[in-house]
Structure formats: structure tokens, C-alpha cells
Coordinates of C-alpha atoms in Angstrom, one line a residue:
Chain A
X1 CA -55.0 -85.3 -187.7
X2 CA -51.5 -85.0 -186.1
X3 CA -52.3 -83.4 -183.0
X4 CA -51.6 -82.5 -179.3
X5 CA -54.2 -83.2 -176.9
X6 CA -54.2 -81.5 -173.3
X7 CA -57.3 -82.1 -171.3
X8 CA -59.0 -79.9 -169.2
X9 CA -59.1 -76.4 -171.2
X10 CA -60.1 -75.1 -167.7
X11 CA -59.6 -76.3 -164.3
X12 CA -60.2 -74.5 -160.8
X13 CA -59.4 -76.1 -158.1
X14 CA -58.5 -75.5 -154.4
X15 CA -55.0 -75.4 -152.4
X16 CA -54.0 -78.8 -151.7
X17 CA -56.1 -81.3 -153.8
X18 CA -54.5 -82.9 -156.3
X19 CA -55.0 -82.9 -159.9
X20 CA -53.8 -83.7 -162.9
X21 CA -53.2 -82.3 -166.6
X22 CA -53.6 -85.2 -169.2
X23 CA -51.5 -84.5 -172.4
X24 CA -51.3 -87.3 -175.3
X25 CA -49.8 -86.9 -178.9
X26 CA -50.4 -88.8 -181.9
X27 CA -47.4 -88.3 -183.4
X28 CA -44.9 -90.4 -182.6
X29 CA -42.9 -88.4 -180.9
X30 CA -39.8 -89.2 -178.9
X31 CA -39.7 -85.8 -177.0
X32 CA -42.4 -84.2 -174.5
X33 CA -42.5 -81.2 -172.4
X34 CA -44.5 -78.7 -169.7
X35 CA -44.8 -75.4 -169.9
X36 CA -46.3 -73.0 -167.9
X37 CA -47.5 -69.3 -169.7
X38 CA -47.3 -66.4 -167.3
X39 CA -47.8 -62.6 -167.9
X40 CA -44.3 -60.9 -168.3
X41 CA -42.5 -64.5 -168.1
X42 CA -43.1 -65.9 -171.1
X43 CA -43.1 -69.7 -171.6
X44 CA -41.1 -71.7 -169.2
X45 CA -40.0 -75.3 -169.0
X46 CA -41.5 -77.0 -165.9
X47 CA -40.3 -81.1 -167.2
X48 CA -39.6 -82.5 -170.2
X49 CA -38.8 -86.4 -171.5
X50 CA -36.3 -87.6 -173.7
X51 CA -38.4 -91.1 -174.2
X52 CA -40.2 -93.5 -172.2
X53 CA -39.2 -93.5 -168.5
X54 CA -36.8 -90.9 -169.2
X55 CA -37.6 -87.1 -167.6
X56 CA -35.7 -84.2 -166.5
X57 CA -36.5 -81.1 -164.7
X58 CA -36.6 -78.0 -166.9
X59 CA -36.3 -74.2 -164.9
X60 CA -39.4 -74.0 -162.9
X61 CA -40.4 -78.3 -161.5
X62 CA -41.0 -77.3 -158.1
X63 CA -44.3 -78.4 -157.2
X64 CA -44.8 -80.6 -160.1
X65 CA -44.5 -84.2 -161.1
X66 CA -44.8 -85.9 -164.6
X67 CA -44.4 -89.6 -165.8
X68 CA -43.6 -91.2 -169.2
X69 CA -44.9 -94.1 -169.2
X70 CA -46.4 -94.7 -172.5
X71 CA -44.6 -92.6 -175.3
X72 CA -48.1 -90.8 -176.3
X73 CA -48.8 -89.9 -172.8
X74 CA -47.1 -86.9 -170.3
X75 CA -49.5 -85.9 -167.9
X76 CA -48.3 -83.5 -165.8
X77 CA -49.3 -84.0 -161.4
X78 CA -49.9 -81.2 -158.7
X79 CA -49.8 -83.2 -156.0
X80 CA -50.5 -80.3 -153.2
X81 CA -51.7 -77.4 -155.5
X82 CA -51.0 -73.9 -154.4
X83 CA -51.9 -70.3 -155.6
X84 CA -48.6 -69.5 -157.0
X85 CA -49.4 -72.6 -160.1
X86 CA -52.7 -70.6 -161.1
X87 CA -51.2 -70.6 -164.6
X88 CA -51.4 -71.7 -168.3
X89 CA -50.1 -74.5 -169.1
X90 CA -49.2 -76.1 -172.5
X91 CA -48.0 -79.5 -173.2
X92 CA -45.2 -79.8 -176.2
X93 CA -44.1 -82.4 -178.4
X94 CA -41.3 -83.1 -181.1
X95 CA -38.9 -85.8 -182.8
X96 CA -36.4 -84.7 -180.9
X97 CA -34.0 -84.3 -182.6
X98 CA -31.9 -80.9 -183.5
X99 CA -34.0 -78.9 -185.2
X100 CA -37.3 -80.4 -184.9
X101 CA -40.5 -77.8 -184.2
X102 CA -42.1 -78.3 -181.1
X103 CA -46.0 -79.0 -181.5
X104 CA -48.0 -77.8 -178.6
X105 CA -51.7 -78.4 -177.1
X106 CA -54.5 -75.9 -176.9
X107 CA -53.3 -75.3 -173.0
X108 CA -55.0 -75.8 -170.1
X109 CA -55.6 -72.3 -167.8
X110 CA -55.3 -73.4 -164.1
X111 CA -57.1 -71.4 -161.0
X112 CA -55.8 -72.6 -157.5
X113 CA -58.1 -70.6 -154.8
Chain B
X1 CA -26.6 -71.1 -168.7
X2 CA -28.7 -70.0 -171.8
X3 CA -30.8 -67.5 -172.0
X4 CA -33.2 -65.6 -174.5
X5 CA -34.1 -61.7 -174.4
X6 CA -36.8 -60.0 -175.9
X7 CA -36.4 -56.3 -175.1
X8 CA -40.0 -55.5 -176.1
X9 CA -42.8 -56.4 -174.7
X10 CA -45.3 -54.5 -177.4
X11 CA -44.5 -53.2 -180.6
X12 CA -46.9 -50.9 -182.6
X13 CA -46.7 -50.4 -186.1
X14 CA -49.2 -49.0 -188.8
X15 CA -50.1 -51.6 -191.6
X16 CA -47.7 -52.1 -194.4
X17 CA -44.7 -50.4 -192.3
X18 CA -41.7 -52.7 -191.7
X19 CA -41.6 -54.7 -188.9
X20 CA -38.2 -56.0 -186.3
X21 CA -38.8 -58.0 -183.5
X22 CA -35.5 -58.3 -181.0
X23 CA -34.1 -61.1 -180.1
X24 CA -30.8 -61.5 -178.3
X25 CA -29.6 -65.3 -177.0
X26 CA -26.7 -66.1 -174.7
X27 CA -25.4 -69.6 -175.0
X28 CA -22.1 -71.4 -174.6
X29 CA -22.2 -73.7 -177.7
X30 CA -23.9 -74.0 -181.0
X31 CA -27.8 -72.9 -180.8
X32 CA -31.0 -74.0 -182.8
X33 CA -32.9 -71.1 -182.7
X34 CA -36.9 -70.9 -183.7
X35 CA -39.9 -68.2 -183.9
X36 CA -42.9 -69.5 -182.6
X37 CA -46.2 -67.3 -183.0
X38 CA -49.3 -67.6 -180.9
X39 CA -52.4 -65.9 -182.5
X40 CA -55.1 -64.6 -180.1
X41 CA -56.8 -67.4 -178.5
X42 CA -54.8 -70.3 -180.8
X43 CA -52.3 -72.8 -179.6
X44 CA -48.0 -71.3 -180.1
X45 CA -46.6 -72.8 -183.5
X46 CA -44.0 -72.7 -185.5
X47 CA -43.3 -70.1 -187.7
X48 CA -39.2 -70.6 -188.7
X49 CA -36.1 -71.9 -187.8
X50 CA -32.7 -70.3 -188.1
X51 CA -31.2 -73.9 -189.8
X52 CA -34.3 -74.1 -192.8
X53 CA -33.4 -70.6 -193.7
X54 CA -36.9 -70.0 -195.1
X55 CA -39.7 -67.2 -195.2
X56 CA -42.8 -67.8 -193.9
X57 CA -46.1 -65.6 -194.0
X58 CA -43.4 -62.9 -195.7
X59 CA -40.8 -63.0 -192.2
X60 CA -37.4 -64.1 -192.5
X61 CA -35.1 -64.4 -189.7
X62 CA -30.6 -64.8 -190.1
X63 CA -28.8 -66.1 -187.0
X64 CA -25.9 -63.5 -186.3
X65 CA -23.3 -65.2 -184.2
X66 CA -21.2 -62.2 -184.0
X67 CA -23.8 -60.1 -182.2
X68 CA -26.0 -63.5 -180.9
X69 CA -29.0 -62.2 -182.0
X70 CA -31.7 -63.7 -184.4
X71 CA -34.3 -60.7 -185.2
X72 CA -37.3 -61.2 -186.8
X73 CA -38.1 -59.1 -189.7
X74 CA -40.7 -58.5 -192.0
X75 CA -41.1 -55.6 -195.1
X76 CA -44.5 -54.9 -194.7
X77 CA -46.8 -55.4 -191.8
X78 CA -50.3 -57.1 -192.5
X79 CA -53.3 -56.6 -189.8
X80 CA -53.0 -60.4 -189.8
X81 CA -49.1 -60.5 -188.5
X82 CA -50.6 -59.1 -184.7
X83 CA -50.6 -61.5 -182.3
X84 CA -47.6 -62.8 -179.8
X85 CA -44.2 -63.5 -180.6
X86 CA -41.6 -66.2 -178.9
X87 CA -38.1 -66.7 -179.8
X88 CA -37.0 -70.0 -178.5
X89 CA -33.3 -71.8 -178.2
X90 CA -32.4 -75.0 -178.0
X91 CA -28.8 -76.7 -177.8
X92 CA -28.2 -78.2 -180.9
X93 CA -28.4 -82.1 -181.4
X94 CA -31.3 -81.8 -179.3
X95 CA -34.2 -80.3 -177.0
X96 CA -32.9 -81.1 -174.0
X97 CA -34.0 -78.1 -172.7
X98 CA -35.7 -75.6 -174.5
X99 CA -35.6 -71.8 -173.5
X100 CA -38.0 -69.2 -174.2
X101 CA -37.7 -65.5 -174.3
X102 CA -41.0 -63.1 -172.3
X103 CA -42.4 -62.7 -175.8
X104 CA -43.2 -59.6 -177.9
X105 CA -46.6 -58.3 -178.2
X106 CA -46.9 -57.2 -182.6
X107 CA -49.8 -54.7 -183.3
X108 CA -50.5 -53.9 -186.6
X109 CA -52.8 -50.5 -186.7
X110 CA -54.6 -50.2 -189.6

């Protein structure tokens, strides 16, 4: 089944340790990207990838680190957690090119204490 | 700098009423614009795209470049059609960066 996979569905955690978000598609897909879900904000683009070894900072990467170094796999690293990221988060993929849907993951809710 | 607006964040309507969700875009050059729907508790997907031109689950959407808007519409609201809606843009060639707008809440009142 074609599919995007984000693991954990639920994480709490404490300020400072890190962590990270795994996300892997099965797809094929050239084009991955973060979101994070917040009340009144709507979705917002934290990184996304063109390719392998290819990322770029969407509106909110502050805090936030990602690698490409398979083309399945974005995981997305919180290197010093903090309260502000308690979030949800989805993971996105596509072809990538114009046009093409984006197909996301089940998200993955976030509590920093 | 692009930029999506979704004036509402709820929208109420009784069952079989018609239904118009806003959506206003502001964007320099040529736009792909998309409705993606997320169902309570489900994953966002896809529900059109302004360049397929289709109607899906009954909603139809026409990208109007005079007014920037793409406003999602639908004849006849089912109980089914609640849930959370996203209009997204995207430069066109590619998703180099992907905007959302805040999202309208739909309930349908039986």
C-alpha cells in the first residue's frame, strides 16, 4: 500500500533532550516536507527537500533540523526541544512536480514539558 | 511573498443547504492551487486541484484570477462533508514551497 509512515503517533518529552520524528514513503517520491498543525495557524512548512541531499527552510525551521539522505527517508531533529514545538506534526510527500497532491502521514502530536 | 486566507474559521450549515468555503491567495506569478480535507481524527488529503478541474464527493472549485480567489463550493451539504478544510498554493512547476491557509472548520447539522 502507497503510504506515508511518521513514527511516533505520540511523543512527550522534556526541554532540551533531543528527539527525533522518523518519516519514510514508499512511493517514490522526489519531494518531502514538515509541517507543523497548530490551533488557529493552520498547517505550516517547517523544511522541505527537493531530492536527496537537497533541503530548504520553509516559514517556521527555527529549532528544527532534517536530512535527506535516502530518498524514502525525512526525519525531522529537535535537537534542544522547547515548549513552544509542543505541536502536530505531519510529514508530506509528492512527485514534485507542478500539480502533484501532497500525501501526508498520520502525524505525530508532540508534548515538550 | 504568497499567502493564503481563509476568512472563516467555522462554518455551520443544516444538511442539504449549499455550502462556500472562502479562499483568497496572494501570489506574484502563476499558482497551483489545491483543497485538502482532514476528516476527524484521519490524516489531510486531497480533495481537488484547480488544474484537474474535477468534482470530487459533489465539490467543485474554479480559480478566479481576477478576484485571486479559489472558493470551494458544494450544492448540497451531506453530514459526511464536516470535518476541516485547507486551501493550499503552490508556485507552479513545483512545490518549492507550499503555503497553507488557517483552515475552515465545515459543520453539517442534521
Amino acid at each position: 500500500e502507497a503510504q506515508v509512515t511518521q513514527n511516533p503517533r505520540y511523543l512527550i518529552t522534556v526541554t532540551g533532550k533531543k528527539l527525533t520524528v522518523t518519516c519514510s514513503q514508499n512511493m517514490n517520491h522526489e519531494y518531502m516536507s514538515w509541517y507543523r498543525q497548530d490551533p488557529g495557524l493552520g498547517l505550516r512548512q517547517i523544511y522541505y527537500s527537493m531530492n536527496v541531499e537537497v533541503t530548504d527552510k520553509g516559514d517556521v525551521p527555527e529549532g528544527y533540523k532534517v536530512s535527506r539522505k535516502e530518498k524514502r527517508n525525512f526525519p525531522l531533529i529537535l535537537e534542544s526541544p522547547s515548549p513552544n514545538q509542543t505541536s502536530l506534526y505531519f510529514c508530506a510527500s509528492s512527485f514534485g512536480a507542478g500539480g502533484s497532491p501532497l500525501h501526508f502521514g498520520n502525524g505525530t502530536r508532540l508534548t515538550v514539558t | 511573498a504568497q499567502r493564503v486566507t481563509q476568512p472563516e474559521k467555522l462554518l455551520s450549515v443544516f444538511k442539504g443547504a449549499p455550502v462556500e468555503l472562502k479562499c483568497n491567495y496572494s501570489y506574484s506569478g502563476s499558482p497551483e492551487l489545491f483543497w485538502y480535507v482532514q476528516y476527524s481524527r484521519q490524516r489531510l488529503q486531497l480533495l481537488l486541484r484547480h488544474i484537474s478541474r474535477e468534482s470530487i464527493k459533489g465539490f467543485t472549485a474554479d480559480l478566479n484570477k481576477g478576484e485571486t480567489s479559489f472558493h470551494l463550493k458544494k450544492p448540497f451539504a451531506q453530514e459526511e462533508d464536516s470535518a476541516m478544510y485547507y486551501c493550499a498554493l503552490s508556485p507552479a512547476g513545483g512545490y518549492q514551497k507550499v503555503t497553507f491557509g488557517t483552515g475552515t472548520k465545515l459543520q453539517v447539522i442534521p
